[in-house]
Amino acid sequence: MTSYAVFLRGINVGGINIKMADLKVALEAAGFAGVKTLLASGNVVLASDLDVAGVKAKCEKCLRDSFGYDAWVVVLTAARVADLVAACPYPEDDKSTHTYITLGSDKAVLDELDAAGAALENSEQQRLGPEALAWLAPVGGTLDSPFSKISAKPRYKASTTTRNLRTMIKVRDAAAAL
């Protein structure tokens, strides 16, 4: 079995509320092993014999059937999460900035988002791979940052999600422990 990290998009915000205990039960019932949820923002580690595409399809179907919403997830192997965390050039914590990693399941969409962010004045970002883009936001101003406003557009909803680097480190460590 392969260890995976599954990042859910848009739960426990905007009226889509899912208890992590219920999420764990649903994913276990769908046949995933070693299911563990982290934080309340839709981070899951699990094990499966399926490949990345198979885990993505099965998770999205499980979420849609179990919780009745139009679910999208980004799935990465545990090894890939570790690679992305290691490749991030920005600090885990800083007094003036927060480090975020936007994850994407569609390279073309992430390419577009990367180009849009690069066009912003004073943008600080770095592509970590075909599925990830690291960027900085000022402390206390993440949601108001120009890149955050771009990445929140509905066109990116089905294929991207963003996590703080500290969360990615927690996910990396939990996935490695599976």
C-alpha positions as a Python dict, from the first residue, in 0.01 Angstrom:
ca = {
    (1, 'M'): (0, 0, 0),
    (2, 'T'): (108, 355, -69),
    (3, 'S'): (68, 639, 182),
    (4, 'Y'): (-114, 946, 52),
    (5, 'A'): (-207, 1294, 164),
    (6, 'V'): (-551, 1412, 59),
    (7, 'F'): (-625, 1784, 72),
    (8, 'L'): (-995, 1874, 62),
    (9, 'R'): (-1099, 2204, -93),
    (10, 'G'): (-1340, 2439, 82),
    (11, 'I'): (-1468, 2248, 382),
    (12, 'N'): (-1564, 2403, 715),
    (13, 'V'): (-1600, 2736, 535),
    (14, 'G'): (-1890, 2872, 332),
    (15, 'G'): (-2153, 2642, 481),
    (16, 'I'): (-1985, 2308, 405),
    (17, 'N'): (-1922, 2170, 752),
    (18, 'I'): (-1780, 1823, 799),
    (19, 'K'): (-1673, 1681, 1132),
    (20, 'M'): (-1334, 1518, 1105),
    (21, 'A'): (-1460, 1206, 1287),
    (22, 'D'): (-1736, 1170, 1024),
    (23, 'L'): (-1485, 1221, 744),
    (24, 'K'): (-1262, 947, 886),
    (25, 'V'): (-1554, 703, 912),
    (26, 'A'): (-1667, 777, 553),
    (27, 'L'): (-1319, 725, 408),
    (28, 'E'): (-1269, 404, 604),
    (29, 'A'): (-1607, 278, 481),
    (30, 'A'): (-1491, 356, 125),
    (31, 'G'): (-1205, 110, 176),
    (32, 'F'): (-909, 331, 265),
    (33, 'A'): (-667, 215, 535),
    (34, 'G'): (-489, 404, 811),
    (35, 'V'): (-716, 708, 775),
    (36, 'K'): (-612, 999, 994),
    (37, 'T'): (-747, 1355, 979),
    (38, 'L'): (-536, 1655, 1072),
    (39, 'L'): (-673, 1986, 1189),
    (40, 'A'): (-1029, 2079, 1088),
    (41, 'S'): (-944, 2214, 746),
    (42, 'G'): (-962, 1899, 537),
    (43, 'N'): (-624, 1732, 561),
    (44, 'V'): (-620, 1353, 555),
    (45, 'V'): (-352, 1089, 536),
    (46, 'L'): (-443, 736, 432),
    (47, 'A'): (-314, 428, 259),
    (48, 'S'): (-439, 262, -57),
    (49, 'D'): (-340, 21, -333),
    (50, 'L'): (-484, 268, -587),
    (51, 'D'): (-271, 520, -777),
    (52, 'V'): (-305, 898, -726),
    (53, 'A'): (-585, 931, -985),
    (54, 'G'): (-772, 638, -832),
    (55, 'V'): (-747, 779, -479),
    (56, 'K'): (-866, 1119, -605),
    (57, 'A'): (-1168, 973, -786),
    (58, 'K'): (-1264, 745, -496),
    (59, 'C'): (-1226, 1023, -235),
    (60, 'E'): (-1431, 1272, -436),
    (61, 'K'): (-1708, 1015, -489),
    (62, 'C'): (-1704, 924, -120),
    (63, 'L'): (-1730, 1290, -17),
    (64, 'R'): (-2009, 1363, -264),
    (65, 'D'): (-2207, 1054, -161),
    (66, 'S'): (-2145, 1091, 214),
    (67, 'F'): (-2173, 1466, 259),
    (68, 'G'): (-2375, 1585, -42),
    (69, 'Y'): (-2151, 1856, -179),
    (70, 'D'): (-1950, 1906, -497),
    (71, 'A'): (-1619, 1782, -355),
    (72, 'W'): (-1272, 1834, -498),
    (73, 'V'): (-947, 1706, -357),
    (74, 'V'): (-579, 1720, -438),
    (75, 'V'): (-396, 1393, -372),
    (76, 'L'): (-20, 1353, -333),
    (77, 'T'): (193, 1061, -227),
    (78, 'A'): (355, 1096, 114),
    (79, 'A'): (693, 1105, -59),
    (80, 'R'): (582, 1393, -282),
    (81, 'V'): (458, 1595, 15),
    (82, 'A'): (800, 1551, 176),
    (83, 'D'): (970, 1662, -147),
    (84, 'L'): (755, 1976, -170),
    (85, 'V'): (816, 2074, 193),
    (86, 'A'): (1191, 2026, 142),
    (87, 'A'): (1185, 2232, -180),
    (88, 'C'): (1006, 2530, -26),
    (89, 'P'): (1255, 2818, -5),
    (90, 'Y'): (1051, 3020, 245),
    (91, 'P'): (1060, 3001, 625),
    (92, 'E'): (816, 2791, 824),
    (93, 'D'): (744, 3090, 1049),
    (94, 'D'): (837, 3452, 1021),
    (95, 'K'): (730, 3760, 1215),
    (96, 'S'): (617, 3946, 905),
    (97, 'T'): (507, 3678, 658),
    (98, 'H'): (331, 3345, 632),
    (99, 'T'): (435, 3081, 382),
    (100, 'Y'): (166, 2906, 180),
    (101, 'I'): (170, 2628, -75),
    (102, 'T'): (-103, 2616, -337),
    (103, 'L'): (-154, 2261, -457),
    (104, 'G'): (-311, 2174, -789),
    (105, 'S'): (-446, 1861, -955),
    (106, 'D'): (-436, 2022, -1302),
    (107, 'K'): (-92, 2143, -1417),
    (108, 'A'): (-237, 2381, -1680),
    (109, 'V'): (-454, 2554, -1420),
    (110, 'L'): (-161, 2587, -1181),
    (111, 'D'): (51, 2722, -1470),
    (112, 'E'): (-214, 2990, -1526),
    (113, 'L'): (-226, 3076, -1156),
    (114, 'D'): (154, 3088, -1140),
    (115, 'A'): (164, 3331, -1435),
    (116, 'A'): (-109, 3549, -1283),
    (117, 'G'): (77, 3565, -954),
    (118, 'A'): (409, 3641, -1121),
    (119, 'A'): (247, 3939, -1293),
    (120, 'L'): (156, 4096, -960),
    (121, 'E'): (369, 4378, -829),
    (122, 'N'): (586, 4276, -531),
    (123, 'S'): (485, 3912, -567),
    (124, 'E'): (699, 3659, -386),
    (125, 'Q'): (638, 3308, -513),
    (126, 'Q'): (823, 3001, -636),
    (127, 'R'): (705, 2701, -833),
    (128, 'L'): (794, 2383, -644),
    (129, 'G'): (685, 2141, -914),
    (130, 'P'): (400, 2071, -1154),
    (131, 'E'): (153, 2046, -866),
    (132, 'A'): (271, 2310, -619),
    (133, 'L'): (344, 2680, -590),
    (134, 'A'): (486, 2842, -273),
    (135, 'W'): (409, 3205, -194),
    (136, 'L'): (430, 3458, 86),
    (137, 'A'): (160, 3671, 243),
    (138, 'P'): (191, 3937, 512),
    (139, 'V'): (94, 3834, 865),
    (140, 'G'): (-265, 3942, 923),
    (141, 'G'): (-325, 4008, 556),
    (142, 'T'): (-339, 3667, 391),
    (143, 'L'): (-696, 3691, 262),
    (144, 'D'): (-637, 4046, 142),
    (145, 'S'): (-313, 3966, -36),
    (146, 'P'): (-330, 4003, -414),
    (147, 'F'): (-227, 3641, -477),
    (148, 'S'): (-486, 3509, -234),
    (149, 'K'): (-756, 3709, -412),
    (150, 'I'): (-650, 3564, -749),
    (151, 'S'): (-632, 3206, -622),
    (152, 'A'): (-978, 3233, -463),
    (153, 'K'): (-1147, 3288, -800),
    (154, 'P'): (-1413, 3027, -884),
    (155, 'R'): (-1216, 2908, -1190),
    (156, 'Y'): (-952, 2757, -960),
    (157, 'K'): (-1195, 2592, -716),
    (158, 'A'): (-1210, 2248, -878),
    (159, 'S'): (-835, 2192, -900),
    (160, 'T'): (-646, 2393, -637),
    (161, 'T'): (-628, 2430, -262),
    (162, 'T'): (-386, 2618, -38),
    (163, 'R'): (-219, 2520, 287),
    (164, 'N'): (16, 2697, 526),
    (165, 'L'): (366, 2549, 527),
    (166, 'R'): (324, 2453, 894),
    (167, 'T'): (20, 2244, 797),
    (168, 'M'): (213, 2080, 515),
    (169, 'I'): (484, 1982, 763),
    (170, 'K'): (224, 1824, 992),
    (171, 'V'): (75, 1635, 696),
    (172, 'R'): (422, 1522, 585),
    (173, 'D'): (498, 1387, 931),
    (174, 'A'): (161, 1211, 967),
    (175, 'A'): (185, 1053, 622),
    (176, 'A'): (538, 931, 693),
    (177, 'A'): (411, 762, 1011),
    (178, 'L'): (152, 550, 823),
}
